[in-house]
Coordinates of C-alpha atoms and ligand atoms in Angstrom, one line a residue:
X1292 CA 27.1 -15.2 -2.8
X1293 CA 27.5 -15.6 -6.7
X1294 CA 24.7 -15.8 -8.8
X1295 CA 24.1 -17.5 -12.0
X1296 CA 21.8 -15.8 -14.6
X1297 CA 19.3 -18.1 -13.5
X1298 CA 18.9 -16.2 -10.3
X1299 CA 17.8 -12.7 -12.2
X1300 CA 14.7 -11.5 -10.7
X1301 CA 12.1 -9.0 -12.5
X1302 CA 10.1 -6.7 -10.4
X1303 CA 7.1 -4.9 -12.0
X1304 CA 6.1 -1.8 -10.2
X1305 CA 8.3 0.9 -8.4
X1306 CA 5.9 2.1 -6.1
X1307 CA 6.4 1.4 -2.3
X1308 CA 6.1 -2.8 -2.5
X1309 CA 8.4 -3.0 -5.4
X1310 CA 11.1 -0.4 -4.6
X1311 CA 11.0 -2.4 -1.9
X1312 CA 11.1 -5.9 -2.6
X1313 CA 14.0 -4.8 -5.6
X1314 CA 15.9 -3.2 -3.1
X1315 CA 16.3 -6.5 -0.8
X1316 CA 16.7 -8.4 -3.6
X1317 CA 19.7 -6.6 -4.6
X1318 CA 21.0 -6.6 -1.1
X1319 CA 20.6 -10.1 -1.1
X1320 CA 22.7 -10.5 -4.1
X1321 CA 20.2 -11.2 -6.9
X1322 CA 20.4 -9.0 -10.6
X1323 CA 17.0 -7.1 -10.6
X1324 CA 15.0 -6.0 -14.0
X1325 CA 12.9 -3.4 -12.1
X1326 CA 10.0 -2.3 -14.8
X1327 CA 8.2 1.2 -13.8
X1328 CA 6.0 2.5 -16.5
X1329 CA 6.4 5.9 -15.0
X1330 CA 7.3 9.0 -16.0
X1331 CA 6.3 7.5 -19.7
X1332 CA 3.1 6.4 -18.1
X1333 CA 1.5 7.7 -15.7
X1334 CA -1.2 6.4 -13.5
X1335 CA -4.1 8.8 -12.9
X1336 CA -2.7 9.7 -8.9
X1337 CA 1.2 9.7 -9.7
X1338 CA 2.9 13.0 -10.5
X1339 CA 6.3 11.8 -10.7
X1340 CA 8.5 9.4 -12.1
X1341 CA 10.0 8.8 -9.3
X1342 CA 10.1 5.5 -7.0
X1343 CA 8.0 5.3 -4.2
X1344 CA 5.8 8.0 -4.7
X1345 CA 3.1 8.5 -2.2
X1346 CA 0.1 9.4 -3.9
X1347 CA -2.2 10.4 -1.0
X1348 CA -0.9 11.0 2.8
X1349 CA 2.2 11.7 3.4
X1350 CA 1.6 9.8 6.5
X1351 CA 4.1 6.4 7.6
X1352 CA 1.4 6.1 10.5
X1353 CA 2.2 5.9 14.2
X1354 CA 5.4 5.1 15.9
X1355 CA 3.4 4.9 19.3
X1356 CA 5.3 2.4 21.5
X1357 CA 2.0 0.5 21.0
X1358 CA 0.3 0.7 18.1
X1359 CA 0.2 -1.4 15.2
X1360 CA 2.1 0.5 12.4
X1361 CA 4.6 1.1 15.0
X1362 CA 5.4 -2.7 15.3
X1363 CA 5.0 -3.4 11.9
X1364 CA 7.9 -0.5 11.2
X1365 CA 9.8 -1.9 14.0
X1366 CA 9.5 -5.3 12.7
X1367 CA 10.8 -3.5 9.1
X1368 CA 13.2 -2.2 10.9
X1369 CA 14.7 -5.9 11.7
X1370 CA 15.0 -6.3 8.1
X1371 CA 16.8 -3.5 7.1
X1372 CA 13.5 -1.9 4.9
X1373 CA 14.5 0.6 3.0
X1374 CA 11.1 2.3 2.9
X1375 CA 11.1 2.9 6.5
X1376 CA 15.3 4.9 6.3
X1377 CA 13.6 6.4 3.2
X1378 CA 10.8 7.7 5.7
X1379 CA 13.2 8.6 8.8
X1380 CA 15.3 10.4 6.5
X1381 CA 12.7 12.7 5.2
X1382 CA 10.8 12.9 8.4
X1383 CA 8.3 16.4 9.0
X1384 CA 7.2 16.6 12.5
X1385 CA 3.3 15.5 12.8
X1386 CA 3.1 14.5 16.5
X1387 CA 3.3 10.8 16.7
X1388 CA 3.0 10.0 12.8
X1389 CA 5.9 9.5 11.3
X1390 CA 4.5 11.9 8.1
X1391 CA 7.7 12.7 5.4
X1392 CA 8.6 15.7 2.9
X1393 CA 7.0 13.7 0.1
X1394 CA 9.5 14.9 -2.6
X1395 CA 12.8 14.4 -0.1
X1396 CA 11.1 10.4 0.5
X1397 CA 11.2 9.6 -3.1
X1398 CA 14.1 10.9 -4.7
X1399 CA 15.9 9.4 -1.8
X1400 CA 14.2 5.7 -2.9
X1401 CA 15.2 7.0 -6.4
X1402 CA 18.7 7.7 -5.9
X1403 CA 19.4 4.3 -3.6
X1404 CA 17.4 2.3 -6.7
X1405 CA 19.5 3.7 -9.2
X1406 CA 23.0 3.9 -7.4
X1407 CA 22.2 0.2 -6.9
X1408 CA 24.7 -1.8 -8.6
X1409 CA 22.3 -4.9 -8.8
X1410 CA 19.7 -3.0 -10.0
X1411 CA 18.9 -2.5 -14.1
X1412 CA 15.9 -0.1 -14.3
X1413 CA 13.4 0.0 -17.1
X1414 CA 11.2 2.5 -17.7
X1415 CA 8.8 0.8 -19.3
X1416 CA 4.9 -0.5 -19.2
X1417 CA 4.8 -4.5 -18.8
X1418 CA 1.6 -5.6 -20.2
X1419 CA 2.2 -9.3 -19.9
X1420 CA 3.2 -12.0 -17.2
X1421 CA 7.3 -11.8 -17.6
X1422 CA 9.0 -15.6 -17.7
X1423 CA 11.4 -16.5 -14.6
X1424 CA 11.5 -15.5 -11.0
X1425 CA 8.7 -12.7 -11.1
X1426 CA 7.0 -10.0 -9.1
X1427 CA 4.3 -8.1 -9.9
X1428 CA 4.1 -5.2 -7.5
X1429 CA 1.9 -2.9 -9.8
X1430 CA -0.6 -1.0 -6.9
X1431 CA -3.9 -0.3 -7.0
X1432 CA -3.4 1.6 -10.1
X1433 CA -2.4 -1.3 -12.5
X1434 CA -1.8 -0.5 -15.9
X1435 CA -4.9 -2.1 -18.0
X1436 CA -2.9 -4.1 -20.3
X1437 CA -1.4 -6.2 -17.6
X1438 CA -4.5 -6.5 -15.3
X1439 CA -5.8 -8.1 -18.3
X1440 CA -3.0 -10.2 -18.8
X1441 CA -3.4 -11.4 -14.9
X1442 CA -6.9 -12.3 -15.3
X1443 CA -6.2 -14.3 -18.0
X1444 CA -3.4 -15.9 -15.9
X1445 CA -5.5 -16.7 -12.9
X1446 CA -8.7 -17.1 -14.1
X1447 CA -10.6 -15.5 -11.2
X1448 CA -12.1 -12.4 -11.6
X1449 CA -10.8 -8.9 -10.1
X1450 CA -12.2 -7.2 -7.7
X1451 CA -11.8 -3.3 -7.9
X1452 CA -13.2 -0.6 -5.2
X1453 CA -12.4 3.5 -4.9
X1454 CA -10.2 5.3 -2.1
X1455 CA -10.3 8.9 -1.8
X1456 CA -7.3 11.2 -1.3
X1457 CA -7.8 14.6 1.0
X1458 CA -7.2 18.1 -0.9
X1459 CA -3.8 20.3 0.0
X1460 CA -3.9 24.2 0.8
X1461 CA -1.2 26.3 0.4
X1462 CA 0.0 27.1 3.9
X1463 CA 0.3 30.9 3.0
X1464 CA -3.3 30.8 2.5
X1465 CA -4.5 30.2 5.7
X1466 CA -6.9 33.0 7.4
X1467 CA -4.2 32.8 10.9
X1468 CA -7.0 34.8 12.5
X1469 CA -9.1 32.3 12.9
X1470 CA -6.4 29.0 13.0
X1471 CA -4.0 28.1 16.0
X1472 CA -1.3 25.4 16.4
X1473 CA -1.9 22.7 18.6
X1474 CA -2.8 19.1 18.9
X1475 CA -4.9 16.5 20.8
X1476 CA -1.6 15.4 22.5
X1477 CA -0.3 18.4 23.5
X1478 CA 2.3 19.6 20.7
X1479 CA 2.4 22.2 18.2
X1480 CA 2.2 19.9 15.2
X1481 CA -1.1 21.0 13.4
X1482 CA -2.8 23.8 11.9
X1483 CA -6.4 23.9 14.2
X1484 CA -9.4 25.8 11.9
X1485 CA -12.1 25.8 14.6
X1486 CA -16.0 26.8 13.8
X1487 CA -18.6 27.8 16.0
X1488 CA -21.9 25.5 15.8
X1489 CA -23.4 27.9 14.0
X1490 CA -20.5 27.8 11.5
X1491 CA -20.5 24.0 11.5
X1492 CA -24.2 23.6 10.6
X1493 CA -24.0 25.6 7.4
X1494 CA -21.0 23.7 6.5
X1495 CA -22.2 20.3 6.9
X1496 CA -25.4 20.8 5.4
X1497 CA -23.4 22.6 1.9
X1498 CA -21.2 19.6 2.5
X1499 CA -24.0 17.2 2.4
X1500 CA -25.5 18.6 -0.3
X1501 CA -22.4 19.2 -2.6
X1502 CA -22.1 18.6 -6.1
X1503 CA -20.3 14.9 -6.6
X1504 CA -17.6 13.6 -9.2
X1505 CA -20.1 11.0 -10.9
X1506 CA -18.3 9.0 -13.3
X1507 CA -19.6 5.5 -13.9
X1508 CA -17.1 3.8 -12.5
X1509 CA -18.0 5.5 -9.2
X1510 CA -22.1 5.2 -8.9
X1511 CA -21.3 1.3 -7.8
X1512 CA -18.3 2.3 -5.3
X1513 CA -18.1 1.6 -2.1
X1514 CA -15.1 2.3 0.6
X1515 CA -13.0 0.9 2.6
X1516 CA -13.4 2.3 6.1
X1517 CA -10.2 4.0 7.2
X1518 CA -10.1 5.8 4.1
X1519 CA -14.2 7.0 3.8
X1520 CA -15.0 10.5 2.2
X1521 CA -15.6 13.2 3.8
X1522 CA -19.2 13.8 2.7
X1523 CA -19.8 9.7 2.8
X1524 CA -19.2 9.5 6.8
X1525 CA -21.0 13.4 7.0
X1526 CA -23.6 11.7 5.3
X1527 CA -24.0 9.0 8.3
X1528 CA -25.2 11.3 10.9
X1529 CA -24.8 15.5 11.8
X1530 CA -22.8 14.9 14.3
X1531 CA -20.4 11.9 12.7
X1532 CA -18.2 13.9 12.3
X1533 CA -17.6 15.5 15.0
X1534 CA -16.7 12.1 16.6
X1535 CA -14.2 11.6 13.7
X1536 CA -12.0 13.9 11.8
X1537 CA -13.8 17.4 13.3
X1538 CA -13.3 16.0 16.5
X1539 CA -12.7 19.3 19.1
X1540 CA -11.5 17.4 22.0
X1541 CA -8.1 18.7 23.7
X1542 CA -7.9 21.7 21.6
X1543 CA -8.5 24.6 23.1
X1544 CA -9.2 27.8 20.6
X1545 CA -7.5 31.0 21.8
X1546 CA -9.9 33.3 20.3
X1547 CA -12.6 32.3 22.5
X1548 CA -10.9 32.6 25.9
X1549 CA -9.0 29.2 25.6
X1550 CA -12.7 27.6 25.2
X1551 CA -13.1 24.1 23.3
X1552 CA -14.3 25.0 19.3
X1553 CA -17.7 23.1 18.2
X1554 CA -15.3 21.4 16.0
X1555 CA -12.0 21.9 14.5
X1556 CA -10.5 21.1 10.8
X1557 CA -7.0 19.6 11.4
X1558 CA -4.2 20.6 8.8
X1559 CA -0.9 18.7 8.5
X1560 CA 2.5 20.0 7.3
X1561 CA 2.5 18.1 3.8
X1562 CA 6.3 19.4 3.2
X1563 CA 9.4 19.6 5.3
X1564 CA 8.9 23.6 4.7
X1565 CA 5.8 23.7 6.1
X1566 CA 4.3 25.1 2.7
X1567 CA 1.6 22.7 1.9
X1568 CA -1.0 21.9 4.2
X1569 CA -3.3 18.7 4.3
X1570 CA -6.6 18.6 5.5
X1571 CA -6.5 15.7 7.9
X1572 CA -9.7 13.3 7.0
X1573 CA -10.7 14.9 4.6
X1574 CA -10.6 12.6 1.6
X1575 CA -13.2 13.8 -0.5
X1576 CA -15.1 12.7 -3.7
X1577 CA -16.7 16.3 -4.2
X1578 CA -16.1 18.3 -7.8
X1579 CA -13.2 20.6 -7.7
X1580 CA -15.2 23.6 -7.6
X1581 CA -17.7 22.6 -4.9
X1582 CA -14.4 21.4 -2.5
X1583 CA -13.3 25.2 -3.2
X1584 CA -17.1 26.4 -2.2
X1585 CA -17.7 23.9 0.9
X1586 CA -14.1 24.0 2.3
X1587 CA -14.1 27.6 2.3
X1588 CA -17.0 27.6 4.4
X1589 CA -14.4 26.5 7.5
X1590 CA -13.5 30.5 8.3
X1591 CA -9.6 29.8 8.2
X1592 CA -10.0 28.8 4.7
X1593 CA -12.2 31.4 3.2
X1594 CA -9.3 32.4 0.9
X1595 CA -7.2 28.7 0.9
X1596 CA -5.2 28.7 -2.4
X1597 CA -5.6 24.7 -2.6
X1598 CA -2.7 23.2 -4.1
X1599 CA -4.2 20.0 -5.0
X1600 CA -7.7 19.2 -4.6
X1601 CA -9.1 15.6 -3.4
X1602 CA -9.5 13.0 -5.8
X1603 CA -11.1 9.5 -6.2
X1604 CA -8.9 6.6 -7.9
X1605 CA -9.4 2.8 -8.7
X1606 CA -8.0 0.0 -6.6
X1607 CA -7.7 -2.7 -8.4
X1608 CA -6.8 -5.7 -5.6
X1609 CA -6.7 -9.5 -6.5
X1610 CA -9.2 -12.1 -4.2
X1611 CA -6.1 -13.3 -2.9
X1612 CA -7.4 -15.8 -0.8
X1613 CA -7.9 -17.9 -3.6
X1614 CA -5.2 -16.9 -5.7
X1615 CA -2.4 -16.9 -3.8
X1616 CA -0.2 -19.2 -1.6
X1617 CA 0.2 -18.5 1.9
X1618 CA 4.5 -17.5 0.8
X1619 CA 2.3 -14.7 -1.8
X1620 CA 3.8 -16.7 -4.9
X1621 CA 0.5 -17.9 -7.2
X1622 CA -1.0 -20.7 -7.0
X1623 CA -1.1 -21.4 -10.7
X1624 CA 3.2 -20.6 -11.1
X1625 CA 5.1 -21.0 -8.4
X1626 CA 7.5 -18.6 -9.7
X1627 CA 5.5 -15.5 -9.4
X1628 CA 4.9 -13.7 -6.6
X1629 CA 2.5 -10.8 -5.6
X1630 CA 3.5 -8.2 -3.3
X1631 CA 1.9 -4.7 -2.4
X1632 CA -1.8 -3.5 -2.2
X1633 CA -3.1 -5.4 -5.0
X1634 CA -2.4 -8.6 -2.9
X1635 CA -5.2 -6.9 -0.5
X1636 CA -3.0 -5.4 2.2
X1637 CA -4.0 -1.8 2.8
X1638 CA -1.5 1.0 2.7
X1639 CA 2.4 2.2 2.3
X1640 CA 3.8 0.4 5.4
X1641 CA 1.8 -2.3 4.7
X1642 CA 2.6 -2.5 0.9
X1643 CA 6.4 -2.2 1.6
X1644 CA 5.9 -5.0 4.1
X1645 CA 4.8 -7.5 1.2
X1646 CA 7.9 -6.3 -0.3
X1647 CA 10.3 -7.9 2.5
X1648 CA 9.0 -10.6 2.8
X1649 CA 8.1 -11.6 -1.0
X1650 CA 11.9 -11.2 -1.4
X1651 CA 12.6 -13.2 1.5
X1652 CA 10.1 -16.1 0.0
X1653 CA 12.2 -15.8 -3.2
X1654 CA 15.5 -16.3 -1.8
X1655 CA 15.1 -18.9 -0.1
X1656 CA 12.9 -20.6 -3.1
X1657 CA 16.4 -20.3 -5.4
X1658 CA 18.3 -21.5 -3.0
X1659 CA 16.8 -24.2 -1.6
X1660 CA 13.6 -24.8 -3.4
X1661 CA 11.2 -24.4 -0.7
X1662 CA 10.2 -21.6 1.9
X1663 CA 9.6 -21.0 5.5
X1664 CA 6.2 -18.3 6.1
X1665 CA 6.7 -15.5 8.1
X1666 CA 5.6 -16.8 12.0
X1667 CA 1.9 -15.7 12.5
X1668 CA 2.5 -14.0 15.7
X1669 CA 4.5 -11.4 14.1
X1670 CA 2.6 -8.3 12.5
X1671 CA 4.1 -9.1 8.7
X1672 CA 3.2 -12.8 8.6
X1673 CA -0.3 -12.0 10.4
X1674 CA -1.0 -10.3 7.6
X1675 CA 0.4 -12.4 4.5
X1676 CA -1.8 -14.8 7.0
X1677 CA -4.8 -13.1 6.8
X1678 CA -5.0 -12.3 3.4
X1679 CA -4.0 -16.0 2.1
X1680 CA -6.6 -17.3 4.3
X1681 CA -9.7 -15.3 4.5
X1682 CA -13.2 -16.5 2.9
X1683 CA -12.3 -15.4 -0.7
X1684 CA -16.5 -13.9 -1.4
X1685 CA -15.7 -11.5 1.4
X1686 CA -12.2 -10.6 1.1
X1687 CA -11.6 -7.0 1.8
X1688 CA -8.0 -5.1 2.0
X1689 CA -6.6 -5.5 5.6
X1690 CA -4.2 -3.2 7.5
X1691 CA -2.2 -3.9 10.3
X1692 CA -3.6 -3.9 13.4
X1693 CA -3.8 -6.0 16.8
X1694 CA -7.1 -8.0 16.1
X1695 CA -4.6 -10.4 13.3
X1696 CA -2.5 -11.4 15.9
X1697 CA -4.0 -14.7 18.4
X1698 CA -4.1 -14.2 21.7
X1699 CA -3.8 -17.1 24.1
X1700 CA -6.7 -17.9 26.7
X1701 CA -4.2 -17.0 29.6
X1702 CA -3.1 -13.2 28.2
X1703 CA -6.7 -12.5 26.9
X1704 CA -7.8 -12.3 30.6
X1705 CA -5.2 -9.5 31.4
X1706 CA -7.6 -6.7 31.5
X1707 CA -5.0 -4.0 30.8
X1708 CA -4.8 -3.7 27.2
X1709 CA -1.4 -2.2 27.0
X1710 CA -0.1 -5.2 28.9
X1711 CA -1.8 -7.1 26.2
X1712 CA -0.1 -5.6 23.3
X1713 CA 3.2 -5.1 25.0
X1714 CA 2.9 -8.8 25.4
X1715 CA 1.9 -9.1 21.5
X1716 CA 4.7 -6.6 20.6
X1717 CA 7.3 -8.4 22.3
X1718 CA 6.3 -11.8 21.3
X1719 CA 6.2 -10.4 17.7
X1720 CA 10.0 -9.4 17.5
X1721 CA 11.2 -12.1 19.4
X1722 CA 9.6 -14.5 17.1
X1723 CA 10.8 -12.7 14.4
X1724 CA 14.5 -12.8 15.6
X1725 CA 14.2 -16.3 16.2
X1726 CA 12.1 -17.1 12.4
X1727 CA 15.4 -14.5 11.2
X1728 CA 18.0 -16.6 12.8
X1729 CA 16.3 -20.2 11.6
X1730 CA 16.4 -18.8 7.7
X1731 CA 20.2 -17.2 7.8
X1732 CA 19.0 -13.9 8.0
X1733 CA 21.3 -11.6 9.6
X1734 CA 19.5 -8.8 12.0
X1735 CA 19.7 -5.6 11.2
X1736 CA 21.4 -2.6 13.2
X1737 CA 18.8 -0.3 11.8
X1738 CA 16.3 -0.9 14.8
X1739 CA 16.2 2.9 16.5
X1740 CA 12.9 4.3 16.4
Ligands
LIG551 C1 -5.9 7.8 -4.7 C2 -5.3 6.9 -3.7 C3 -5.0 7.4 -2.4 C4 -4.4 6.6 -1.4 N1 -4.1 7.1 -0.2 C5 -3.4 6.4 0.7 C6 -3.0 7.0 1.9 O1 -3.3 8.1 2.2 N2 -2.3 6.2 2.8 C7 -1.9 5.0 2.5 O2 -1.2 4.3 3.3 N3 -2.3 4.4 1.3 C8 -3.0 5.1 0.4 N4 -3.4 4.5 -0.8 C9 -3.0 3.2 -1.1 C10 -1.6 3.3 -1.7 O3 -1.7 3.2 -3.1 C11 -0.8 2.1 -1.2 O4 -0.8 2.2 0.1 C12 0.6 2.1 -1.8 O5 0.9 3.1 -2.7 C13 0.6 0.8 -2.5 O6 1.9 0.5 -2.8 P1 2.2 -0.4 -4.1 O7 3.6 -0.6 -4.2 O8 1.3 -1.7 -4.0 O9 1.6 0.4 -5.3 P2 2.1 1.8 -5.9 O10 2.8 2.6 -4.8 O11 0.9 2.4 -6.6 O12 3.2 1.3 -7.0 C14 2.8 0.7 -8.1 C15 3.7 1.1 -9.2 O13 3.5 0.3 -10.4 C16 3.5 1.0 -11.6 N5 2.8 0.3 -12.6 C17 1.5 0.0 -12.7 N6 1.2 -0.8 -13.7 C18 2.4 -1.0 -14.3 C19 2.8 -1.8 -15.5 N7 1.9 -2.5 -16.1 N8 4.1 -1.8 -15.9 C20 5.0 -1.1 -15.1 N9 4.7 -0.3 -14.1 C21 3.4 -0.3 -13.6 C22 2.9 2.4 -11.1 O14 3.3 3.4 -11.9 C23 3.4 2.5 -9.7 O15 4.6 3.2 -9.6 C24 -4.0 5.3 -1.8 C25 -4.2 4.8 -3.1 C26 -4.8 5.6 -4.0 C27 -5.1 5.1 -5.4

């Protein structure tokens, strides 16, 4: 398909929604001005200057056969994401995540990006709302300049709240007298530090008790749940958690006859090397110093070298509900489009997700003037859904998951809930063959797991 001029699109932001929504615009045909401030400037989570960074996890989420992220990637999948090759390329084993070398995932976005012969990249901070076909795909970390400049454009205020990202450990580091390998499900995929009750009392109570990063932007936060600190959800009860990330149950600690540990610190591979460990859950708003003093309470990490300690960042996300349109395009200029977390999804997959289908809406905008949502039953139009439609006072970011997806009278009386969701799942990808099929979209081969 030839293009005029007319049909350039920009795309601010090479993080995961923009790398993205840049790189199916490209396939689709279109010239793409992709603006990333980075390495020049560098948000305060960023390392790199390279695309698709991940700034916290190094976690894709599940690829269960029925969980949520799983049928959200597999959905992806159908659309040829480049995120989700990116992620399969650079897989590290972590049970049923799919978790990637973190370095291996973005140079691999990086070197696609650039090869791309569609693509013209500019380094670059954008500090206004560009003219023509536009999407701003800027994160939670938004430069100032332009969150200004999208204020001033929408005239509804931002909302802004904090996540927390978990330390890293060098592996090396590890005290392997008193850590195993194993896993809740039965594999060898992470590093177990066990404690005794004894052990865990004095480390909750120093946890509890530990010295906090206080800045002023953080004595108003308040978290989002799936990504709460480690001290916050401490903080709800003695034994919280022990029901959450220090869960013991299915671990079995071999220096104590094969008997289950009072609780148990979970570390991840962080690196296809295995040299970097995460602490799993552990997101933590503690000063750097008091995360080297209560971590090393755990016995394995006495002596943990840590790599990179847990931090606490801005998200900056827009009330979408009243901003946006229910194709993510704004409601004030039809030609600009939001994609990624600051339109109030929650996480990488997610993010990327916008991507797709942002690049979708604008396709078939240029070409035919109007557009075609995503169906609601599938996972990536539940969501655009949700966060176009939800009571804009209490909008908070949404991640995929089962509850966005309606059930009919008859199948919500199946009591099996995997029957449920396999019936969800399967409606979700045939409607999105079918939704592919009515907009010209050919299906994509990419669809192994
Ligand atoms: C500290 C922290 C920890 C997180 N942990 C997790 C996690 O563990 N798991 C998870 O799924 N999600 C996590 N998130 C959320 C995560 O940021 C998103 O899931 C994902 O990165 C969002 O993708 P995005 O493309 O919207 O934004 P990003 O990936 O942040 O990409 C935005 C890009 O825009 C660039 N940019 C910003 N402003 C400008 C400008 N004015 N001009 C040009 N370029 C600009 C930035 O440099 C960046 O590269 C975390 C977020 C933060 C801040």
């Amino acid at each position: 398909m030839k293009k005029s001029k007319l049909n350039d699109v920009n795309v601010v932001g090479g993080g995961l929604a923009g790398s993205e929504a840049a790189w199916q615009l490209a396939q689709l045909g279109f010239t793409v001005h992709l603006f990333e401030m980075r390495p020049k400037t560098m948000t305060p989570a960023h390392v790199s200057g390279k695309f698709g960074e991940l700034v916290c996890s190094n976690s894709l989420g599940s690829t269960l056969g029925l969980a949520p992220a799983t049928l959200l990637k597999d959905e992806m999948r159908l659309l040829d994401s480049l995120i989700i090759k990116a992620g399969e390329s650079a897989r590290v084993p972590a049970g049923s995540a799919l978790a990637v070398d973190r370095e291996a995932f973005s140079q691999g976005i990086t070197e696609v990006l650039e090869d791309h012969p569609n693509i013209v990249i500019h380094h670059e901070v954008v500090s206004e709302i560009l003219s023509g076909p536009t999407v701003i795909a800027t994160g939670p970390l938004t430069h100032e300049s332009l969150t200004e400049a999208i204020s001033d454009l929408v005239g509804a205020k931002m909302l802004s709240f904090f996540d927390a990202a978990a330390p890293i450990v060098l592996a090396e580091s590890v005290d392997m007298n008193h850590a195993f390998w194993g896993s809740r499900e039965g594999n060898q995929d992470y590093l177990n530090c066990p404690l005794t009750k004894d052990e865990y009392m004095a480390f909750y109570d120093a946890l509890i008790h530990a010295e906090q990063h206080m800045g002023h932007d953080f004595e108003s936060a308040t978290f989002f749940e799936g990504c709460l600190p480690i001290e916050e959800l401490a903080r709800r009860g003695v034994k919280t958690p022990l029901y959450g990330p220090m869960k013991p149950i299915g671990l079995e600690n071999p220096f104590e006859q094969g008997r289950r540990p009072y609780a148990v610190v979970q570390l991840r591979r962080d690196n296809a090397a295995g040299s970097l460990m995460s602490l799993v859950g552990f997101q933590t708003n503690l000063r750097w110093g008091e995360q080297k003093r209560v971590f090393g309470l755990i016995p394995a990490l006495h002596d943990a070298e840590f790599v990179r300690y847990g931090v606490m960042h801005r998200n900056t996300y827009l009330k979408s509900p009243a901003i946006l349109r229910p194709t993510l395009n704004a409601k004030v200029r039809e030609d600009l489009w939001f994609a990624g977390q600051m339109t109030g999804v929650e996480g990488y997959v997610e993010s990327a997700a916008t991507g797709i289908m942002v690049a979708r809406y604008i396709a078939q905008w240029l070409e035919h003037g109007n557009i075609q949502p995503f169906p609601r039953d599938t996972m990536m139009g539940a969501l655009a859904y949700y966060i176009t439609h939800t009571d804009p006072e209490h909008f908070q970011p949404m991640n995929a998951n089962f509850g966005l997806l309606n059930l009919p009278p008859e199948i919500q009386q199946i009591h099996d809930k995997k029957a449920r969701r396999r019936w969800l799942r399967d409606r979700a990808l045939s409607s999105l063959k079918d939704y592919l099929e009515h907009i010209g979209v050919e299906v994509s081969h990419h669809e192994t797991r």
